[in-house]
Amino acid sequence: MTLVDNAVYVNGHRTADPGSLDETYELLRERGGMAWIGLYRPDPDEIRSVAQEFELHDLAVEDAVSAHQRPKLERYGDTLFVVLRPARYLDAAEKVEFGELHVFLGKEFVVTIRHAESPDLGHVRRRLEENPRLLCMGPEAILYAILDQVVDEYAPVVSGLENDIDEIEDQLFNEDATVSRRIYELSGEVIEMQRAAHSLAGIVRSLQDGFDKYGVDVELQRNLRDVLDHILRIADRVDSFRALLQSALTVNSTLVAQRQNEEMRRLTETSLAQNEEVKKISAWAAILFAPTLVASIYGMNFRHMPELHWQVGYPLAILLMIALSVTLYVIFKRRQWL
């Protein structure tokens, strides 16, 4: 059901609960006062019905139908069109869910078009209905209450982001391989939150600029200044989160580089140790090869080998093998192969 809540207010009190848009239009003409129509993901025909009744500007209607708009405040004659980016923190998924809220304000009507679960406009409506004096101030009071609710719902989001950043700091020094991806995803959420917070501050400032021109009640002016103070504090905290994440990303890159350097050092040390072993093996193989070569030559038993008939042939061969082995041993020892 797209028509979530629908009421006509006279002198700050709820006087009727029409069941359809057409009934709302009729009661508003009969009783006067102010209508607040709350829609949740309405179809284009419902938006066009509201637009036709309250003579909303075509460009604003087009934005409301297409949705996916940036936060903004636009004035079309006596009608205000406000786009807000509410947010809520999902504890189970540890994610921030951003929504979209369109608000049309005229002299005798407020139309809210919600495209997400937040903000809780039911709470806003109950709060205003418990304060008829504030509700008597007209559509501007409803806009103030909606802005205040959006800002209030930013607070748990900021706390959730802060907790996530604390967890990332723990992950950094535990060599968690998933920390880089989490920093990247969290940075995206923080950037979205930055845009939403700073845009909301800009919207409130624009409303402040029109205080004198449109004769906004002094009490509402104070309330809006309080909302601005809250949103600026939130914006400052979110800005600091982005700086912290940039630092975390730098620290993570440094730690990864250090771990890679340590691994390369270990590989190098292992390679050097292997090279030393290969040198020793090669040196002993060369030392053993020299007597083997002499022995193999004398063991061929050819008939015409003059050395076979020498009386000193045997001791000479032994001395030659020993001399070659000792010479190679000394050479390898000096070169620190042994």
Protein backbone atom coordinates (compact mmCIF):
# COMPACT_ATOMS: atom_id res chain seq x y z
CA MET A 1 0.00 0.00 0.00
CA THR A 2 1.56 3.29 -1.11
CA LEU A 3 -0.71 5.62 0.93
CA VAL A 4 0.91 5.03 4.34
CA ASP A 5 -0.68 7.83 6.37
CA ASN A 6 -2.97 10.61 5.34
CA ALA A 7 -4.53 13.30 7.49
CA VAL A 8 -6.05 16.77 7.48
CA TYR A 9 -4.99 19.10 10.31
CA VAL A 10 -6.84 22.19 11.52
CA ASN A 11 -5.31 24.45 14.18
CA GLY A 12 -2.65 21.86 14.93
CA HIS A 13 -5.11 18.98 15.49
CA ARG A 14 -5.82 15.96 13.37
CA THR A 15 -9.43 16.29 12.22
CA ALA A 16 -9.77 13.65 9.53
CA ASP A 17 -8.20 10.42 8.26
CA PRO A 18 -9.27 10.22 4.61
CA GLY A 19 -8.87 6.83 2.99
CA SER A 20 -7.97 8.08 -0.47
CA LEU A 21 -6.29 10.99 -2.17
CA ASP A 22 -9.57 12.20 -3.69
CA GLU A 23 -11.21 12.25 -0.24
CA THR A 24 -8.23 14.23 1.08
CA TYR A 25 -8.61 16.87 -1.62
CA GLU A 26 -12.33 17.20 -0.92
CA LEU A 27 -11.92 17.50 2.87
CA LEU A 28 -9.16 20.08 2.45
CA ARG A 29 -11.43 22.23 0.32
CA GLU A 30 -14.30 21.90 2.82
CA ARG A 31 -12.45 22.35 6.11
CA GLY A 32 -9.33 24.24 5.14
CA GLY A 33 -6.31 23.66 7.34
CA MET A 34 -3.40 21.57 6.13
CA ALA A 35 -3.09 18.12 4.56
CA TRP A 36 -0.15 15.81 5.12
CA ILE A 37 -0.08 13.00 2.59
CA GLY A 38 2.46 10.25 3.27
CA LEU A 39 3.30 8.01 0.30
CA TYR A 40 5.65 5.02 0.19
CA ARG A 41 7.09 4.14 -3.21
CA PRO A 42 3.99 5.40 -5.04
CA ASP A 43 3.27 4.65 -8.66
CA PRO A 44 3.50 7.50 -11.21
CA ASP A 45 -0.31 7.90 -11.36
CA GLU A 46 -0.51 8.71 -7.64
CA ILE A 47 2.28 11.27 -7.94
CA ARG A 48 0.59 12.88 -10.92
CA SER A 49 -2.72 13.00 -9.02
CA VAL A 50 -1.05 14.93 -6.20
CA ALA A 51 0.77 17.11 -8.71
CA GLN A 52 -2.45 18.03 -10.50
CA GLU A 53 -4.33 18.82 -7.30
CA PHE A 54 -1.61 21.01 -5.78
CA GLU A 55 -0.25 22.38 -9.06
CA LEU A 56 3.26 21.06 -8.57
CA HIS A 57 5.93 22.02 -11.08
CA ASP A 58 6.54 19.53 -13.89
CA LEU A 59 10.28 19.37 -13.27
CA ALA A 60 9.80 18.54 -9.60
CA VAL A 61 7.19 15.92 -10.47
CA GLU A 62 9.56 14.38 -13.01
CA ASP A 63 12.27 14.13 -10.33
CA ALA A 64 9.83 12.51 -7.91
CA VAL A 65 8.72 9.95 -10.49
CA SER A 66 12.23 8.98 -11.61
CA ALA A 67 13.74 9.14 -8.08
CA HIS A 68 17.53 8.61 -7.65
CA GLN A 69 18.04 12.34 -7.13
CA ARG A 70 20.82 14.14 -5.32
CA PRO A 71 19.94 15.96 -2.07
CA LYS A 72 18.64 19.43 -2.93
CA LEU A 73 16.15 22.18 -2.20
CA GLU A 74 14.29 23.92 -5.01
CA ARG A 75 11.57 26.55 -4.89
CA TYR A 76 8.85 26.74 -7.53
CA GLY A 77 6.73 29.79 -6.70
CA ASP A 78 5.02 29.05 -3.38
CA THR A 79 6.04 25.39 -3.43
CA LEU A 80 9.22 23.90 -1.99
CA PHE A 81 10.67 20.66 -3.30
CA VAL A 82 13.21 18.98 -1.03
CA VAL A 83 15.17 15.79 -1.67
CA LEU A 84 16.82 14.19 1.36
CA ARG A 85 19.16 11.21 1.77
CA PRO A 86 18.22 9.44 5.01
CA ALA A 87 20.40 6.59 6.22
CA ARG A 88 20.30 3.72 8.66
CA TYR A 89 22.94 1.31 9.92
CA LEU A 90 22.27 -2.42 9.44
CA ASP A 91 23.95 -4.16 12.39
CA ALA A 92 23.71 -7.68 10.97
CA ALA A 93 25.38 -6.78 7.67
CA GLU A 94 27.54 -3.99 9.12
CA LYS A 95 26.46 -1.81 6.22
CA VAL A 96 24.90 1.63 5.78
CA GLU A 97 21.65 1.70 3.82
CA PHE A 98 20.87 5.02 2.14
CA GLY A 99 17.35 5.94 1.20
CA GLU A 100 15.62 8.80 -0.57
CA LEU A 101 12.84 11.08 0.62
CA HIS A 102 11.03 13.68 -1.46
CA VAL A 103 9.06 16.43 0.29
CA PHE A 104 6.66 18.87 -1.38
CA LEU A 105 5.54 21.84 0.72
CA GLY A 106 2.86 24.37 -0.10
CA LYS A 107 0.77 26.79 1.94
CA GLU A 108 -1.79 24.15 2.85
CA PHE A 109 -0.16 20.79 2.15
CA VAL A 110 2.84 18.56 2.72
CA VAL A 111 3.45 15.54 0.53
CA THR A 112 6.17 13.09 1.58
CA ILE A 113 7.32 10.42 -0.87
CA ARG A 114 9.52 7.81 0.76
CA HIS A 115 11.61 5.40 -1.31
CA ALA A 116 13.21 3.49 1.60
CA GLU A 117 12.51 2.29 5.12
CA SER A 118 14.02 5.38 6.69
CA PRO A 119 13.30 7.93 8.03
CA ASP A 120 10.58 6.94 10.46
CA LEU A 121 7.95 9.48 9.43
CA GLY A 122 5.40 7.78 11.67
CA HIS A 123 7.48 8.88 14.66
CA VAL A 124 7.67 12.40 13.21
CA ARG A 125 3.90 12.55 12.80
CA ARG A 126 3.21 11.30 16.34
CA ARG A 127 5.69 13.76 17.77
CA LEU A 128 4.06 16.68 15.98
CA GLU A 129 0.54 15.58 16.86
CA GLU A 130 1.59 15.61 20.52
CA ASN A 131 2.67 19.23 20.08
CA PRO A 132 -0.23 21.12 18.44
CA ARG A 133 1.48 24.44 19.09
CA LEU A 134 4.36 23.42 16.82
CA LEU A 135 2.03 21.85 14.26
CA CYS A 136 0.06 25.11 14.11
CA MET A 137 3.09 26.72 12.50
CA GLY A 138 2.18 24.96 9.28
CA PRO A 139 4.11 22.98 6.65
CA GLU A 140 7.43 24.56 7.69
CA ALA A 141 7.07 22.87 11.10
CA ILE A 142 6.63 19.48 9.41
CA LEU A 143 9.71 20.09 7.28
CA TYR A 144 11.69 21.01 10.38
CA ALA A 145 10.54 17.84 12.17
CA ILE A 146 11.48 15.70 9.15
CA LEU A 147 14.94 17.28 8.95
CA ASP A 148 15.40 16.74 12.67
CA GLN A 149 14.42 13.06 12.34
CA VAL A 150 16.85 12.53 9.44
CA VAL A 151 19.65 14.05 11.51
CA ASP A 152 18.69 11.96 14.57
CA GLU A 153 18.84 8.79 12.47
CA TYR A 154 22.32 9.77 11.26
CA ALA A 155 23.63 9.40 14.85
CA PRO A 156 23.49 5.55 15.02
CA VAL A 157 24.94 5.42 11.51
CA VAL A 158 27.93 7.48 12.64
CA SER A 159 28.34 5.24 15.70
CA GLY A 160 28.21 2.15 13.50
CA LEU A 161 30.84 3.56 11.15
CA GLU A 162 33.03 4.49 14.11
CA ASN A 163 32.79 0.94 15.44
CA ASP A 164 33.72 -0.47 12.02
CA ILE A 165 36.78 1.77 11.89
CA ASP A 166 37.83 0.57 15.36
CA GLU A 167 37.57 -3.03 14.12
CA ILE A 168 39.67 -2.17 11.07
CA GLU A 169 42.41 -0.83 13.33
CA ASP A 170 42.47 -4.20 15.09
CA GLN A 171 42.52 -6.07 11.78
CA LEU A 172 45.46 -4.05 10.49
CA PHE A 173 47.91 -5.57 12.98
CA ASN A 174 46.45 -9.08 12.90
CA GLU A 175 47.53 -9.62 9.28
CA ASP A 176 43.90 -10.02 8.15
CA ALA A 177 43.91 -10.47 4.38
CA THR A 178 40.38 -9.04 4.03
CA VAL A 179 41.16 -5.69 5.65
CA SER A 180 42.01 -3.92 2.37
CA ARG A 181 38.64 -4.77 0.86
CA ARG A 182 36.83 -3.72 4.03
CA ILE A 183 38.66 -0.37 4.08
CA TYR A 184 37.68 0.20 0.45
CA GLU A 185 34.00 -0.65 1.04
CA LEU A 186 33.83 1.40 4.22
CA SER A 187 35.44 4.37 2.46
CA GLY A 188 32.60 4.29 -0.07
CA GLU A 189 30.01 4.38 2.70
CA VAL A 190 31.82 7.23 4.46
CA ILE A 191 31.95 9.23 1.22
CA GLU A 192 28.21 8.70 0.72
CA MET A 193 27.61 9.78 4.30
CA GLN A 194 29.77 12.86 3.76
CA ARG A 195 27.72 13.87 0.73
CA ALA A 196 24.44 13.33 2.56
CA ALA A 197 25.53 15.29 5.64
CA HIS A 198 27.06 18.24 3.79
CA SER A 199 24.11 18.40 1.39
CA LEU A 200 21.68 18.46 4.31
CA ALA A 201 23.67 21.29 5.90
CA GLY A 202 23.40 23.18 2.61
CA ILE A 203 19.63 22.63 2.53
CA VAL A 204 19.20 24.00 6.06
CA ARG A 205 21.36 27.02 5.22
CA SER A 206 19.18 27.69 2.17
CA LEU A 207 16.11 27.57 4.39
CA GLN A 208 17.79 30.02 6.78
CA ASP A 209 18.41 32.43 3.92
CA GLY A 210 14.65 32.61 3.37
CA PHE A 211 13.66 33.18 7.00
CA ASP A 212 13.07 36.91 6.67
CA LYS A 213 11.65 36.81 3.16
CA TYR A 214 9.01 34.20 3.95
CA GLY A 215 8.29 35.25 7.54
CA VAL A 216 9.28 31.98 9.22
CA ASP A 217 8.30 31.78 12.89
CA VAL A 218 11.10 32.71 15.29
CA GLU A 219 10.73 29.43 17.21
CA LEU A 220 11.13 27.48 13.97
CA GLN A 221 14.21 29.52 13.15
CA ARG A 222 15.76 28.50 16.47
CA ASN A 223 14.85 24.86 15.88
CA LEU A 224 16.40 24.87 12.42
CA ARG A 225 19.58 26.45 13.75
CA ASP A 226 19.74 23.61 16.28
CA VAL A 227 19.33 21.07 13.46
CA LEU A 228 22.16 22.78 11.57
CA ASP A 229 24.42 22.58 14.61
CA HIS A 230 23.77 18.85 14.91
CA ILE A 231 24.37 18.14 11.25
CA LEU A 232 27.59 20.14 11.24
CA ARG A 233 28.89 18.10 14.17
CA ILE A 234 27.99 14.92 12.35
CA ALA A 235 29.65 16.19 9.16
CA ASP A 236 32.84 16.95 11.09
CA ARG A 237 32.91 13.44 12.55
CA VAL A 238 32.34 11.84 9.16
CA ASP A 239 35.12 13.99 7.68
CA SER A 240 37.44 12.68 10.38
CA PHE A 241 36.39 9.11 9.50
CA ARG A 242 37.53 9.64 5.93
CA ALA A 243 40.91 10.90 7.15
CA LEU A 244 41.21 7.88 9.46
CA LEU A 245 40.45 5.49 6.63
CA GLN A 246 43.03 7.17 4.41
CA SER A 247 45.57 6.70 7.20
CA ALA A 248 44.48 3.08 7.69
CA LEU A 249 44.93 2.43 3.98
CA THR A 250 48.43 3.94 4.11
CA VAL A 251 49.32 1.91 7.20
CA ASN A 252 47.96 -1.25 5.59
CA SER A 253 50.04 -0.63 2.44
CA THR A 254 53.12 -0.12 4.62
CA LEU A 255 52.47 -3.30 6.60
CA VAL A 256 51.89 -5.30 3.44
CA ALA A 257 55.13 -3.94 1.97
CA GLN A 258 56.97 -4.82 5.19
CA ARG A 259 55.59 -8.35 5.14
CA GLN A 260 56.58 -8.72 1.49
CA ASN A 261 60.07 -7.42 2.25
CA GLU A 262 60.36 -9.86 5.15
CA GLU A 263 59.27 -12.70 2.91
CA MET A 264 61.76 -11.65 0.25
CA ARG A 265 64.49 -11.49 2.91
CA ARG A 266 63.67 -15.00 4.07
CA LEU A 267 63.66 -16.26 0.48
CA THR A 268 66.99 -14.54 -0.15
CA GLU A 269 68.51 -16.04 2.97
CA THR A 270 67.23 -19.47 1.97
CA SER A 271 68.62 -19.02 -1.54
CA LEU A 272 71.99 -17.92 -0.17
CA ALA A 273 72.10 -20.92 2.15
CA GLN A 274 71.29 -23.20 -0.76
CA ASN A 275 74.02 -21.56 -2.83
CA GLU A 276 76.53 -22.23 -0.05
CA GLU A 277 75.52 -25.86 0.02
CA VAL A 278 75.80 -26.10 -3.76
CA LYS A 279 79.29 -24.58 -3.58
CA LYS A 280 80.41 -27.16 -1.02
CA ILE A 281 78.97 -30.02 -3.00
CA SER A 282 80.56 -28.73 -6.22
CA ALA A 283 83.94 -28.27 -4.52
CA TRP A 284 83.99 -31.78 -3.08
CA ALA A 285 82.83 -33.18 -6.40
CA ALA A 286 85.75 -31.45 -8.16
CA ILE A 287 88.24 -32.69 -5.54
CA LEU A 288 87.02 -36.26 -5.92
CA PHE A 289 86.93 -35.95 -9.69
CA ALA A 290 90.74 -35.33 -9.99
CA PRO A 291 91.95 -38.71 -8.56
CA THR A 292 89.07 -40.45 -10.28
CA LEU A 293 90.28 -39.06 -13.62
CA VAL A 294 93.87 -40.26 -13.06
CA ALA A 295 92.72 -43.66 -11.83
CA SER A 296 90.38 -44.11 -14.76
CA ILE A 297 93.15 -43.33 -17.25
CA TYR A 298 95.52 -45.86 -15.65
CA GLY A 299 92.78 -48.41 -15.49
CA MET A 300 92.16 -48.59 -19.25
CA ASN A 301 94.70 -51.45 -19.72
CA PHE A 302 95.78 -50.54 -23.22
CA ARG A 303 98.80 -52.55 -24.48
CA HIS A 304 100.80 -49.54 -25.59
CA MET A 305 100.90 -47.49 -22.39
CA PRO A 306 104.54 -46.75 -21.51
CA GLU A 307 103.56 -45.68 -17.98
CA LEU A 308 102.46 -49.24 -17.18
CA HIS A 309 106.07 -50.44 -17.20
CA TRP A 310 107.49 -47.68 -14.99
CA GLN A 311 108.75 -48.82 -11.65
CA VAL A 312 107.68 -45.44 -10.19
CA GLY A 313 104.39 -45.36 -12.09
CA TYR A 314 102.22 -46.50 -9.22
CA PRO A 315 103.60 -44.16 -6.53
CA LEU A 316 103.70 -41.34 -9.08
CA ALA A 317 100.01 -41.84 -9.88
CA ILE A 318 99.16 -41.88 -6.18
CA LEU A 319 101.17 -38.71 -5.57
CA LEU A 320 99.53 -37.04 -8.57
CA MET A 321 96.05 -37.83 -7.28
CA ILE A 322 96.92 -36.56 -3.81
CA ALA A 323 98.55 -33.43 -5.20
CA LEU A 324 95.56 -32.60 -7.41
CA SER A 325 93.13 -33.15 -4.55
CA VAL A 326 95.16 -31.04 -2.10
CA THR A 327 95.61 -28.27 -4.68
CA LEU A 328 91.88 -28.12 -5.41
CA TYR A 329 91.07 -28.21 -1.68
CA VAL A 330 93.39 -25.23 -1.03
CA ILE A 331 91.91 -23.28 -3.96
CA PHE A 332 88.30 -23.87 -2.83
CA LYS A 333 89.18 -23.14 0.77
CA ARG A 334 90.69 -19.76 -0.16
CA ARG A 335 87.59 -18.92 -2.13
CA GLN A 336 85.47 -19.91 0.86
CA TRP A 337 83.67 -22.66 -0.95
CA LEU A 338 84.59 -25.04 1.85
